[in-house]
Amino acid sequence: MAVLCKPAIAVPEYVITRDETLELAKRLHKDHAQLRLVLRLIEHTGVLTRRLIQPIDKVLKHPGLDARSAVYEQESKARVPSVVRQALDEAELEPQQIDLIIYVSCTGFMMPSLTAWLINTMGFRTDTRQMPIAQLGCAAGGAAINRAHDFCTAYPDANVLVVACEFCSLCYQPTDLGVGSLLSNGLFGDAIAAAVVRGRGGTGVSLERNGSYLIPHTEDWISYAVRSTGFHFQLDKRVPGTMEPLAPALRELAQQHEWDAGKLDFYLVHAGGPRILDDLSRFLDVPPEAFRFSRATLTEYGNIASAVVLDALARMFDEGCAGDGHRGLLAGFGPGITAEIALGSWTTDS
């Protein structure tokens, strides 16, 4: 069985607190007709701190899409390799043993993908396969794990490296004054995560089944408007309620595997906001404590997009609470509205 090993996580050095975010909103948007609503929404995100790749004064400026793209490339090349090396070390593998690199990011664009640069600079084989995923947003972390599982099912001796690089601060748009956009300015943070899925051996989550579910006719609920100024994030007010239709999809996949989604040992889900976690607790009938890893990610780093599920898994590793045979669920939620779901059991490499 393919095993998802311990992820490596890195967050940048610049920190912004919730109080600082609220003060910025008051100063920058003092005449906004719905400022009180925006402040209340930010206060209830559950986010206390976020990390940024640049100081806040630079984040607030918009030098143009070309300049931001240059920053994205420069910062990803500077920050990703050390995270990749740590993930390989956690899996006890060398670059030459990786057969596929899946790189996910919805906050910057490069062609060729960063995968080509990683292969050329970090010692990966020249026949290493590449799979960049750019348009699944926050669901891409779950999708990357699932595609790695699929690959290892097809090629049982293969190993897959998953990399999530999200610099959400590069998507800040000073002219976007809708409530959803202003809320996102206080919700998203920057982070890099990487993990290896081993075809054989390894300690971590032994992946057993995966699936995907799209809520019909919701493709405009989370989206980018791509303009000359870059990516403009658009968030519908109905998004926080999406766990009601998605929870049955989680239950159905678990039932296909003869598991009860409400009686598992661990849950690692995308923390887009506190209501997602609260609603999943209610609809799956599990205690709120079950989502403590995802909630800790949200509190300390904010919504770090595709990197959330990997950070939550790293926190479970660090807590040391999982035992052999413990069963769990991983899920990423994002544009579509799409859920990428995985089921697996904890295994220790003997």
Coordinates of C-alpha atoms in Angstrom, one line a residue:
M1 CA 0.0 0.0 0.0
A2 CA 1.2 3.6 -0.7
V3 CA 2.1 5.4 2.5
L4 CA 1.9 9.2 3.0
C5 CA 5.0 10.0 5.0
K6 CA 5.5 12.9 7.4
P7 CA 5.3 16.3 5.7
A8 CA 7.8 19.1 5.9
I9 CA 6.4 22.6 6.5
A10 CA 7.9 26.0 6.2
V11 CA 6.3 29.4 6.8
P12 CA 7.9 32.7 6.0
E13 CA 9.4 35.1 8.5
Y14 CA 7.1 38.1 8.3
V15 CA 4.1 37.9 10.8
I16 CA 0.8 39.7 10.9
T17 CA -1.6 39.3 13.8
R18 CA -5.3 39.5 13.8
D19 CA -5.2 42.8 15.7
E20 CA -2.9 44.3 13.1
T21 CA -5.1 43.1 10.3
L22 CA -8.1 44.7 11.9
E23 CA -6.3 48.0 12.4
L24 CA -5.2 47.9 8.7
A25 CA -8.8 47.3 7.6
K26 CA -10.0 50.3 9.8
R27 CA -7.3 52.6 8.3
L28 CA -7.5 51.5 4.7
H29 CA -11.3 51.2 4.5
K30 CA -12.6 53.7 7.0
D31 CA -15.3 54.9 4.7
H32 CA -16.5 51.4 3.6
A33 CA -20.2 51.1 4.0
Q34 CA -19.9 47.5 5.4
L35 CA -16.7 48.0 7.4
R36 CA -18.3 46.8 10.7
L37 CA -19.5 43.6 9.0
V38 CA -16.0 43.0 7.5
L39 CA -14.3 43.6 10.9
R40 CA -16.8 41.2 12.6
L41 CA -16.1 38.5 9.9
I42 CA -12.3 38.8 10.3
E43 CA -12.6 38.6 14.1
H44 CA -14.5 35.3 13.7
T45 CA -12.1 33.6 11.3
G46 CA -10.3 31.9 14.2
V47 CA -7.0 33.2 12.7
L48 CA -4.7 34.8 15.2
T49 CA -1.5 35.0 13.1
R50 CA -0.5 34.7 9.5
R51 CA 2.9 34.5 7.8
L52 CA 3.9 36.5 4.7
I53 CA 6.9 36.3 2.3
Q54 CA 7.2 40.1 2.3
P55 CA 6.8 42.8 4.9
I56 CA 3.2 44.1 5.0
D57 CA 4.1 47.5 3.4
K58 CA 5.3 45.6 0.3
V59 CA 2.2 43.3 0.3
L60 CA -0.1 46.3 0.3
K61 CA 1.5 47.7 -2.8
H62 CA 0.7 46.4 -6.3
P63 CA 3.7 46.7 -8.6
G64 CA 1.9 44.8 -11.4
L65 CA 1.4 41.2 -12.4
D66 CA 4.9 41.0 -14.0
A67 CA 6.6 42.1 -10.8
R68 CA 4.5 39.8 -8.7
S69 CA 5.3 36.9 -11.0
A70 CA 9.0 37.6 -10.6
V71 CA 8.6 37.6 -6.8
Y72 CA 6.7 34.3 -7.0
E73 CA 9.5 32.7 -9.0
Q74 CA 12.3 34.1 -6.9
E75 CA 10.7 33.2 -3.6
S76 CA 9.6 29.7 -4.6
K77 CA 13.1 28.9 -5.8
A78 CA 14.6 30.3 -2.6
R79 CA 12.2 28.5 -0.2
V80 CA 11.0 25.3 -1.8
P81 CA 14.3 23.2 -1.9
S82 CA 14.9 23.1 1.8
V83 CA 11.3 21.9 2.4
V84 CA 11.7 19.2 -0.3
R85 CA 15.0 18.0 1.3
Q86 CA 13.3 17.7 4.7
A87 CA 10.4 15.8 3.2
L88 CA 12.8 13.4 1.5
D89 CA 14.6 12.9 4.7
E90 CA 11.4 12.2 6.6
A91 CA 10.6 9.5 4.0
E92 CA 14.2 8.2 4.1
L93 CA 14.6 8.6 0.3
E94 CA 17.0 10.3 -2.1
P95 CA 16.0 12.5 -5.0
Q96 CA 17.0 9.7 -7.4
Q97 CA 14.3 7.5 -5.9
I98 CA 11.4 9.8 -6.8
D99 CA 9.4 8.8 -9.9
L100 CA 6.9 11.6 -10.0
I101 CA 6.8 15.2 -8.7
I102 CA 3.3 16.7 -8.1
Y103 CA 3.5 20.5 -7.7
V104 CA 0.4 22.4 -6.6
S105 CA 0.0 26.1 -6.4
C106 CA -2.9 28.5 -7.1
T107 CA -1.1 31.7 -6.2
G108 CA 1.5 32.1 -8.9
F109 CA 2.2 30.8 -12.4
M110 CA 5.4 29.6 -14.1
M111 CA 5.9 27.7 -17.3
P112 CA 7.8 25.4 -17.3
S113 CA 6.6 24.5 -13.9
L114 CA 8.9 24.7 -10.9
T115 CA 9.1 20.9 -11.2
A116 CA 11.5 21.3 -14.2
W117 CA 13.8 23.6 -12.1
L118 CA 13.7 21.2 -9.2
I119 CA 14.7 18.3 -11.4
N120 CA 17.6 20.3 -12.8
T121 CA 18.9 21.6 -9.5
M122 CA 18.2 19.0 -6.9
G123 CA 19.4 15.7 -8.4
F124 CA 16.2 14.2 -9.5
R125 CA 16.4 11.8 -12.5
T126 CA 15.8 13.3 -15.9
D127 CA 13.0 10.8 -16.5
T128 CA 11.1 11.9 -13.4
R129 CA 7.5 12.6 -14.3
Q130 CA 5.9 16.0 -13.7
M131 CA 2.4 16.9 -12.7
P132 CA 1.7 20.5 -12.0
I133 CA -1.8 21.3 -10.6
A134 CA -2.8 25.0 -10.7
Q135 CA -6.6 25.4 -10.8
L136 CA -8.0 23.3 -7.9
G137 CA -7.2 26.0 -5.3
C138 CA -7.4 24.8 -1.7
A139 CA -8.6 21.3 -2.9
A140 CA -5.3 20.7 -4.6
G141 CA -3.5 19.4 -1.5
G142 CA -6.0 16.5 -1.3
A143 CA -5.9 16.1 -5.1
A144 CA -2.1 15.8 -5.0
I145 CA -2.3 13.1 -2.4
N146 CA -4.9 11.2 -4.4
R147 CA -3.0 11.4 -7.6
A148 CA 0.1 10.2 -5.9
H149 CA -2.0 7.3 -4.5
D150 CA -3.3 6.5 -8.0
F151 CA 0.2 6.5 -9.4
C152 CA 1.6 4.2 -6.7
T153 CA -1.4 1.9 -7.4
A154 CA -0.4 1.7 -11.0
Y155 CA 3.3 1.5 -10.2
P156 CA 3.6 -0.2 -6.8
D157 CA 7.4 0.3 -6.5
A158 CA 7.2 4.0 -7.3
N159 CA 7.6 7.0 -5.0
V160 CA 5.9 10.4 -5.4
L161 CA 6.9 13.8 -4.1
V162 CA 4.1 16.2 -3.4
V163 CA 4.9 20.0 -3.1
A164 CA 2.4 22.7 -2.2
C165 CA 3.7 26.3 -2.6
E166 CA 1.2 29.0 -1.7
F167 CA 2.0 32.7 -1.5
C168 CA -1.5 34.0 -1.0
S169 CA -0.2 37.5 -0.2
L170 CA 0.8 37.9 -3.8
C171 CA -2.9 37.9 -4.7
Y172 CA -3.8 40.9 -2.6
Q173 CA -5.8 43.4 -4.8
P174 CA -6.1 46.9 -3.2
T175 CA -9.0 47.8 -5.5
D176 CA -11.2 44.8 -4.6
L177 CA -13.6 46.2 -1.9
G178 CA -16.3 43.5 -1.8
V179 CA -17.0 41.9 1.5
G180 CA -15.6 38.5 0.4
S181 CA -12.4 40.1 -0.9
L182 CA -11.9 42.1 2.3
L183 CA -12.5 39.0 4.4
S184 CA -10.0 37.0 2.4
N185 CA -7.4 39.8 3.2
G186 CA -7.7 38.7 6.8
L187 CA -7.9 34.9 6.2
F188 CA -5.1 33.7 3.9
G189 CA -1.5 33.1 4.7
D190 CA 1.7 32.0 3.0
A191 CA 3.3 28.6 3.4
I192 CA 5.2 25.7 1.7
A193 CA 4.6 22.0 2.4
A194 CA 6.0 18.8 0.9
A195 CA 5.5 15.1 1.6
V196 CA 6.5 11.8 0.0
V197 CA 4.1 9.0 -0.9
R198 CA 6.1 5.8 -0.9
G199 CA 4.9 2.9 -2.9
R200 CA 6.5 0.5 -0.4
G201 CA 7.6 1.0 3.2
G202 CA 7.4 4.1 5.3
T203 CA 5.6 5.4 8.4
G204 CA 2.4 7.4 8.1
V205 CA -1.0 7.1 6.5
S206 CA -1.4 3.9 4.4
L207 CA -3.7 5.2 1.6
E208 CA -6.5 2.8 0.9
R209 CA -9.2 4.6 -1.1
N210 CA -9.8 8.0 -2.6
G211 CA -12.6 9.9 -4.3
S212 CA -13.8 13.3 -5.6
Y213 CA -17.1 15.1 -5.4
L214 CA -18.3 18.3 -7.0
I215 CA -21.4 20.1 -5.8
P216 CA -23.4 20.8 -9.0
H217 CA -23.6 24.3 -10.3
T218 CA -21.4 26.0 -7.7
E219 CA -18.4 26.7 -10.0
D220 CA -18.8 30.5 -9.5
W221 CA -18.8 30.3 -5.7
I222 CA -15.0 30.3 -5.4
S223 CA -13.1 31.7 -8.3
Y224 CA -10.5 33.9 -9.8
A225 CA -11.2 36.7 -12.2
V226 CA -8.0 36.8 -14.2
R227 CA -7.3 40.4 -15.2
S228 CA -4.3 42.5 -16.2
T229 CA -3.6 43.1 -12.5
G230 CA -3.5 39.4 -11.8
F231 CA -5.7 37.0 -9.8
H232 CA -8.8 38.6 -8.2
F233 CA -10.2 36.2 -5.6
Q234 CA -14.0 35.9 -5.6
L235 CA -15.9 34.3 -2.7
D236 CA -19.6 33.8 -2.6
K237 CA -21.4 34.3 0.7
R238 CA -22.9 30.7 0.4
V239 CA -19.5 29.0 0.6
P240 CA -19.4 28.6 4.4
G241 CA -22.5 26.4 4.1
T242 CA -21.0 23.9 1.7
M243 CA -20.3 21.2 4.4
E244 CA -24.0 20.3 4.5
P245 CA -23.9 18.8 0.9
L246 CA -20.3 17.7 1.2
A247 CA -20.6 15.7 4.4
P248 CA -22.8 13.0 2.8
A249 CA -20.1 12.6 0.1
L250 CA -17.5 11.9 2.8
R251 CA -19.9 9.4 4.4
E252 CA -20.6 7.7 1.1
L253 CA -16.9 7.2 0.3
A254 CA -16.4 5.8 3.8
Q255 CA -19.4 3.5 3.4
Q256 CA -18.0 2.1 0.1
H257 CA -14.9 1.2 2.2
E258 CA -17.1 -0.3 4.9
W259 CA -16.1 2.4 7.3
D260 CA -18.3 4.8 9.3
A261 CA -17.1 8.4 8.7
G262 CA -18.4 9.4 12.1
K263 CA -16.3 6.8 13.9
L264 CA -12.8 7.2 12.7
D265 CA -9.6 7.8 14.7
F266 CA -8.3 11.0 12.9
Y267 CA -9.5 13.7 10.6
L268 CA -7.3 15.9 8.5
V269 CA -9.4 18.4 6.5
H270 CA -9.0 21.7 4.8
A271 CA -9.5 24.6 7.3
G272 CA -11.0 27.3 5.1
G273 CA -12.7 28.8 8.1
P274 CA -14.1 27.8 11.5
R275 CA -17.6 27.1 10.2
I276 CA -16.3 24.4 7.9
L277 CA -14.8 22.6 11.0
D278 CA -17.9 23.3 13.1
D279 CA -20.3 22.0 10.5
L280 CA -18.3 18.9 9.8
S281 CA -18.3 18.1 13.5
R282 CA -22.1 18.4 13.5
F283 CA -22.8 16.7 10.2
L284 CA -20.4 13.8 10.8
D285 CA -21.4 13.6 14.5
V286 CA -17.8 13.7 15.8
P287 CA -16.4 15.8 18.7
P288 CA -14.9 19.2 17.8
E289 CA -11.6 17.9 19.1
A290 CA -11.4 15.6 16.1
F291 CA -10.4 18.6 14.0
R292 CA -7.8 20.1 16.4
F293 CA -5.0 19.7 13.9
S294 CA -6.8 21.6 11.1
R295 CA -8.0 24.2 13.6
A296 CA -4.4 24.8 14.9
T297 CA -3.3 25.4 11.3
L298 CA -6.0 28.0 10.8
T299 CA -5.3 29.7 14.1
E300 CA -1.5 29.9 13.7
Y301 CA -1.1 30.3 9.9
G302 CA -4.5 31.2 8.5
N303 CA -5.9 29.5 5.5
I304 CA -2.7 28.3 3.6
A305 CA -4.7 26.9 0.7
S306 CA -3.5 23.6 -0.6
A307 CA -0.9 23.2 2.2
V308 CA -3.5 22.9 5.0
V309 CA -4.0 19.2 4.9
L310 CA -0.2 18.5 4.9
D311 CA 0.3 20.9 7.8
A312 CA -2.5 19.2 9.7
L313 CA -0.9 15.8 9.1
A314 CA 2.5 17.1 10.2
R315 CA 0.8 18.2 13.5
M316 CA -0.6 14.8 14.0
F317 CA 2.8 13.2 13.5
D318 CA 4.2 15.7 16.1
E319 CA 1.5 14.9 18.6
G320 CA 2.3 11.2 18.3
C321 CA -1.3 10.2 18.9
A322 CA -1.7 7.7 16.0
G323 CA -1.2 4.0 16.5
D324 CA -1.0 1.2 14.0
G325 CA -4.3 0.5 12.4
H326 CA -5.9 3.8 13.4
R327 CA -8.3 4.8 10.6
G328 CA -8.7 8.3 9.2
L329 CA -10.0 10.7 6.6
L330 CA -8.2 13.4 4.7
A331 CA -10.1 16.0 2.6
G332 CA -9.4 19.1 0.7
F333 CA -12.1 21.5 -0.3
G334 CA -11.9 24.1 -3.0
P335 CA -13.2 25.7 -6.2
G336 CA -15.8 23.7 -8.1
I337 CA -17.1 23.4 -5.3
T338 CA -14.8 20.3 -5.2
A339 CA -13.9 17.9 -2.4
E340 CA -10.9 15.6 -2.8
I341 CA -11.2 12.8 -0.2
A342 CA -8.8 10.1 1.0
L343 CA -9.2 7.2 3.4
G344 CA -6.2 5.5 5.1
S345 CA -4.8 3.7 8.1
W346 CA -1.8 4.5 10.2
T347 CA 1.1 2.2 9.7
T348 CA 4.6 2.0 11.2
D349 CA 7.5 0.9 9.0
S350 CA 9.1 -2.1 10.7

